PDB file of C-alpha atoms in Angstrom:
ATOM      1  CA  MET V 776       8.543   2.559  -2.800  1.00  0.00           C
ATOM      2  CA  PHE V 777       4.943   3.074  -1.865  1.00  0.00           C
ATOM      3  CA  ALA V 778       4.946   6.746  -0.859  1.00  0.00           C
ATOM      4  CA  THR V 779       6.831   8.932  -3.328  1.00  0.00           C
ATOM      5  CA  LEU V 780       7.128  12.679  -3.833  1.00  0.00           C
ATOM      6  CA  GLU V 781       5.066  12.361  -7.007  1.00  0.00           C
ATOM      7  CA  ALA V 782       2.295  10.403  -5.260  1.00  0.00           C
ATOM      8  CA  MET V 783       2.278  12.751  -2.259  1.00  0.00           C
ATOM      9  CA  THR V 784       2.098  15.850  -4.463  1.00  0.00           C
ATOM     10  CA  GLU V 785      -0.658  14.326  -6.575  1.00  0.00           C
ATOM     11  CA  LYS V 786      -2.695  13.364  -3.506  1.00  0.00           C
ATOM     12  CA  PHE V 787      -2.247  16.424  -1.289  1.00  0.00           C
ATOM     13  CA  GLY V 788      -0.807  19.186  -3.455  1.00  0.00           C
ATOM     14  CA  GLU V 789       2.418  21.122  -3.087  1.00  0.00           C
ATOM     15  CA  ARG V 790       0.892  23.733  -0.709  1.00  0.00           C
ATOM     16  CA  GLU V 791      -0.125  21.038   1.777  1.00  0.00           C
ATOM     17  CA  LEU V 792       3.338  19.455   1.686  1.00  0.00           C
ATOM     18  CA  ILE V 793       4.977  22.840   2.238  1.00  0.00           C
ATOM     19  CA  GLY V 794       2.669  23.429   5.200  1.00  0.00           C
ATOM     20  CA  LEU V 795       3.566  20.052   6.685  1.00  0.00           C
ATOM     21  CA  THR V 796       7.329  20.283   6.245  1.00  0.00           C
ATOM     22  CA  ASP V 797       8.344  23.960   6.165  1.00  0.00           C
ATOM     23  CA  ASN V 798       7.414  24.661   9.768  1.00  0.00           C
ATOM     24  CA  GLU V 799      10.653  25.925  11.301  1.00  0.00           C
ATOM     25  CA  LYS V 800      12.373  29.262  10.934  1.00  0.00           C
ATOM     26  CA  PRO V 801      13.733  30.423   8.600  1.00  0.00           C
ATOM     27  CA  TYR V 802      10.704  29.564   6.467  1.00  0.00           C
ATOM     28  CA  GLN V 803      11.642  28.861   2.845  1.00  0.00           C
ATOM     29  CA  ASP V 804       8.145  28.381   1.363  1.00  0.00           C
ATOM     30  CA  VAL V 805       9.303  25.142  -0.282  1.00  0.00           C
ATOM     31  CA  ILE V 806       8.905  21.486   0.615  1.00  0.00           C
ATOM     32  CA  ASN V 807      11.519  20.476   3.183  1.00  0.00           C
ATOM     33  CA  MET V 808      12.683  17.324   1.424  1.00  0.00           C
ATOM     34  CA  ASP V 809      14.607  16.054   4.459  1.00  0.00           C
ATOM     35  CA  LYS V 810      11.427  16.012   6.552  1.00  0.00           C
ATOM     36  CA  LEU V 811       9.265  14.650   3.768  1.00  0.00           C
ATOM     37  CA  ASN V 812      11.762  11.899   2.896  1.00  0.00           C
ATOM     38  CA  ALA V 813      11.972  10.906   6.568  1.00  0.00           C
ATOM     39  CA  ALA V 814       8.165  10.701   6.771  1.00  0.00           C
ATOM     40  CA  MET V 815       7.932   8.697   3.533  1.00  0.00           C
ATOM     41  CA  ASP V 816      10.724   6.341   4.646  1.00  0.00           C
ATOM     42  CA  GLU V 817       8.925   5.720   7.929  1.00  0.00           C
ATOM     43  CA  ALA V 818       5.632   5.008   6.150  1.00  0.00           C
ATOM     44  CA  ASN V 819       7.287   2.780   3.543  1.00  0.00           C
ATOM     45  CA  SER V 820       9.146   0.716   6.136  1.00  0.00           C
ATOM     46  CA  GLU V 821       6.002   0.394   8.234  1.00  0.00           C
ATOM     47  CA  ILE V 822       4.102  -0.932   5.214  1.00  0.00           C
ATOM     48  CA  GLU V 823       6.897  -3.371   4.373  1.00  0.00           C
ATOM     49  CA  GLY V 824       6.735  -4.681   7.929  1.00  0.00           C
ATOM     50  CA  TYR V 825       3.075  -5.560   7.519  1.00  0.00           C
ATOM     51  CA  ILE V 826       3.100  -7.004   4.015  1.00  0.00           C
ATOM     52  CA  ALA V 827       6.469  -8.810   4.030  1.00  0.00           C
ATOM     53  CA  ALA V 828       4.973 -11.691   5.995  1.00  0.00           C
ATOM     54  CA  ARG V 829       2.521 -12.338   3.163  1.00  0.00           C
ATOM     55  CA  TYR V 830       4.121 -11.025  -0.053  1.00  0.00           C
ATOM     56  CA  SER V 831       7.602 -11.152  -1.551  1.00  0.00           C
ATOM     57  CA  LEU V 832       9.197  -7.720  -1.628  1.00  0.00           C
ATOM     58  CA  PRO V 833       9.677  -5.648  -3.629  1.00  0.00           C
ATOM     59  CA  LEU V 834       6.231  -5.960  -5.189  1.00  0.00           C
ATOM     60  CA  GLN V 835       6.312  -6.218  -8.978  1.00  0.00           C
ATOM     61  CA  THR V 836       3.610  -3.560  -9.216  1.00  0.00           C
ATOM     62  CA  VAL V 837       2.371  -1.369  -6.393  1.00  0.00           C
ATOM     63  CA  PRO V 838      -1.432  -1.223  -6.277  1.00  0.00           C
ATOM     64  CA  PRO V 839      -2.898   2.318  -6.168  1.00  0.00           C
ATOM     65  CA  PHE V 840      -4.664   1.341  -2.934  1.00  0.00           C
ATOM     66  CA  LEU V 841      -1.302   0.715  -1.269  1.00  0.00           C
ATOM     67  CA  LYS V 842       0.145   3.988  -2.586  1.00  0.00           C
ATOM     68  CA  SER V 843      -2.827   5.812  -1.111  1.00  0.00           C
ATOM     69  CA  LEU V 844      -2.324   4.163   2.281  1.00  0.00           C
ATOM     70  CA  ALA V 845       1.363   5.067   2.152  1.00  0.00           C
ATOM     71  CA  CYS V 846       0.622   8.701   1.383  1.00  0.00           C
ATOM     72  CA  HIS V 847      -1.789   8.994   4.307  1.00  0.00           C
ATOM     73  CA  MET V 848       0.749   7.359   6.600  1.00  0.00           C
ATOM     74  CA  ALA V 849       3.581   9.611   5.416  1.00  0.00           C
ATOM     75  CA  ARG V 850       1.365  12.663   5.888  1.00  0.00           C
ATOM     76  CA  TYR V 851       0.707  11.563   9.469  1.00  0.00           C
ATOM     77  CA  HIS V 852       4.421  11.039  10.115  1.00  0.00           C
ATOM     78  CA  ALA V 853       5.212  14.471   8.642  1.00  0.00           C
ATOM     79  CA  CYS V 854       2.870  16.210  11.079  1.00  0.00           C
ATOM     80  CA  THR V 855       4.418  17.778  14.131  1.00  0.00           C
ATOM     81  CA  GLY V 856       2.700  18.608  17.371  1.00  0.00           C
ATOM     82  CA  ALA V 857      -0.272  17.135  19.143  1.00  0.00           C
ATOM     83  CA  MET V 858      -3.358  15.933  17.288  1.00  0.00           C
ATOM     84  CA  SER V 859      -6.866  15.562  18.568  1.00  0.00           C
ATOM     85  CA  ASP V 860      -8.414  12.102  18.535  1.00  0.00           C
ATOM     86  CA  ASN V 861     -10.780  13.081  15.732  1.00  0.00           C
ATOM     87  CA  ASP V 862      -8.170  14.764  13.522  1.00  0.00           C
ATOM     88  CA  PRO V 863      -8.750  13.486   9.955  1.00  0.00           C
ATOM     89  CA  ILE V 864      -5.015  12.949   9.399  1.00  0.00           C
ATOM     90  CA  LYS V 865      -4.817  10.719  12.472  1.00  0.00           C
ATOM     91  CA  THR V 866      -8.033   8.906  11.537  1.00  0.00           C
ATOM     92  CA  ARG V 867      -6.750   8.162   8.027  1.00  0.00           C
ATOM     93  CA  TYR V 868      -3.462   6.897   9.471  1.00  0.00           C
ATOM     94  CA  GLU V 869      -5.274   4.588  11.883  1.00  0.00           C
ATOM     95  CA  ASN V 870      -7.508   3.313   9.064  1.00  0.00           C
ATOM     96  CA  ALA V 871      -4.415   2.670   6.929  1.00  0.00           C
ATOM     97  CA  VAL V 872      -2.849   0.605   9.718  1.00  0.00           C
ATOM     98  CA  LYS V 873      -6.092  -1.387  10.073  1.00  0.00           C
ATOM     99  CA  SER V 874      -6.034  -2.097   6.340  1.00  0.00           C
ATOM    100  CA  LEU V 875      -2.403  -3.222   6.538  1.00  0.00           C
ATOM    101  CA  LYS V 876      -3.266  -5.604   9.362  1.00  0.00           C
ATOM    102  CA  GLU V 877      -6.019  -7.062   7.170  1.00  0.00           C
ATOM    103  CA  ILE V 878      -3.535  -7.437   4.298  1.00  0.00           C
ATOM    104  CA  SER V 879      -1.076  -9.253   6.565  1.00  0.00           C
ATOM    105  CA  LYS V 880      -3.868 -11.631   7.675  1.00  0.00           C
ATOM    106  CA  GLY V 881      -4.969 -12.243   4.097  1.00  0.00           C
ATOM    107  CA  THR V 882      -8.414 -10.674   4.507  1.00  0.00           C
ATOM    108  CA  ILE V 883      -7.465  -8.028   1.932  1.00  0.00           C
ATOM    109  CA  ALA V 884      -5.438  -9.200  -1.070  1.00  0.00           C
ATOM    110  CA  LEU V 885      -3.016  -7.124  -3.103  1.00  0.00           C
ATOM    111  CA  GLY V 886      -2.966  -9.444  -6.082  1.00  0.00           C
ATOM    112  CA  GLY V 887      -0.062 -11.623  -7.071  1.00  0.00           C
ATOM    113  CA  SER V 888       0.914 -14.700  -5.125  1.00  0.00           C
ATOM    114  CA  PRO V 889       1.408 -14.497  -1.381  1.00  0.00           C
ATOM    115  CA  VAL V 890       4.643 -15.907   0.017  1.00  0.00           C
ATOM    116  CA  GLY V 891       4.559 -19.699   0.221  1.00  0.00           C
ATOM    117  CA  GLU V 892       1.788 -20.116  -2.345  1.00  0.00           C
ATOM    118  CA  SER V 893       2.496 -21.344  -5.819  1.00  0.00           C
ATOM    119  CA  THR V 894       2.085 -19.082  -8.800  1.00  0.00           C
ATOM    120  CA  PRO V 895      -0.451 -20.276 -11.374  1.00  0.00           C
ATOM    121  CA  VAL V 896       1.146 -22.024 -14.343  1.00  0.00           C
ATOM    122  CA  LYS V 897       1.263 -19.754 -17.384  1.00  0.00           C
ATOM    123  CA  THR V 898       0.889 -21.205 -20.841  1.00  0.00           C
ATOM    124  CA  SER V 899       1.923 -19.585 -24.090  1.00  0.00           C
ATOM    125  CA  ASN V 900      -1.530 -18.090 -24.564  1.00  0.00           C
ATOM    126  CA  ASN V 901      -3.127 -18.689 -21.134  1.00  0.00           C
ATOM    127  CA  SER V 902      -6.039 -20.514 -22.775  1.00  0.00           C
ATOM    128  CA  VAL V 903      -8.521 -22.619 -20.904  1.00  0.00           C
ATOM    129  CA  VAL V 904      -8.623 -26.244 -22.031  1.00  0.00           C
ATOM    130  CA  MET V 905     -11.965 -28.041 -21.982  1.00  0.00           C
ATOM    131  CA  ASN V 906     -12.530 -31.747 -22.525  1.00  0.00           C
ATOM    132  CA  ILE V 907     -15.798 -32.851 -24.038  1.00  0.00           C
ATOM    133  CA  GLY V 908     -17.243 -36.122 -22.942  1.00  0.00           C
ATOM    134  CA  ARG V 909     -19.003 -37.852 -20.122  1.00  0.00           C
ATOM    135  CA  HIS V 910     -18.007 -36.978 -16.610  1.00  0.00           C
ATOM    136  CA  ASP V 911     -20.638 -38.916 -14.731  1.00  0.00           C
ATOM    137  CA  PHE V 912     -18.404 -41.426 -12.999  1.00  0.00           C
ATOM    138  CA  GLY V 913     -18.602 -44.136 -15.640  1.00  0.00           C
ATOM    139  CA  GLY V 914     -22.320 -43.930 -16.260  1.00  0.00           C
ATOM    140  CA  ARG V 915     -23.189 -44.622 -12.621  1.00  0.00           C
ATOM    141  CA  GLY V 916     -24.417 -41.030 -12.029  1.00  0.00           C
ATOM    142  CA  TRP V 917     -23.683 -39.078  -8.942  1.00  0.00           C
TER     143      TRP V 917
END
């Protein structure tokens, strides 16, 4: 999971999440978990759609950058009603989608090995081995 309740609360605060999700009568003044879960699920599946072409899912570790994108996307999906073109929530969502497109093209890397590429060979201590000697093509120079 990229967007989680913990990540959303840490990024936006409980008050913001209540304002986004508790918007129908009778107001409970608590986070409407059904609405928030739906928004997070939508954001998470959208992210998976972009990165699955390049990375094996689930990711072994989720980079903080990706969690941040997911939170902004989930916040956008949790919003109801019309938004202006310059609304910061909409702008952050659109920027997140642009970043995901760059990830899927390989312009932005998440770390790890993309699908179809080999993983570097790991040794017992991951040491670099150096050979000392002449490497000038048999003394003939370059």
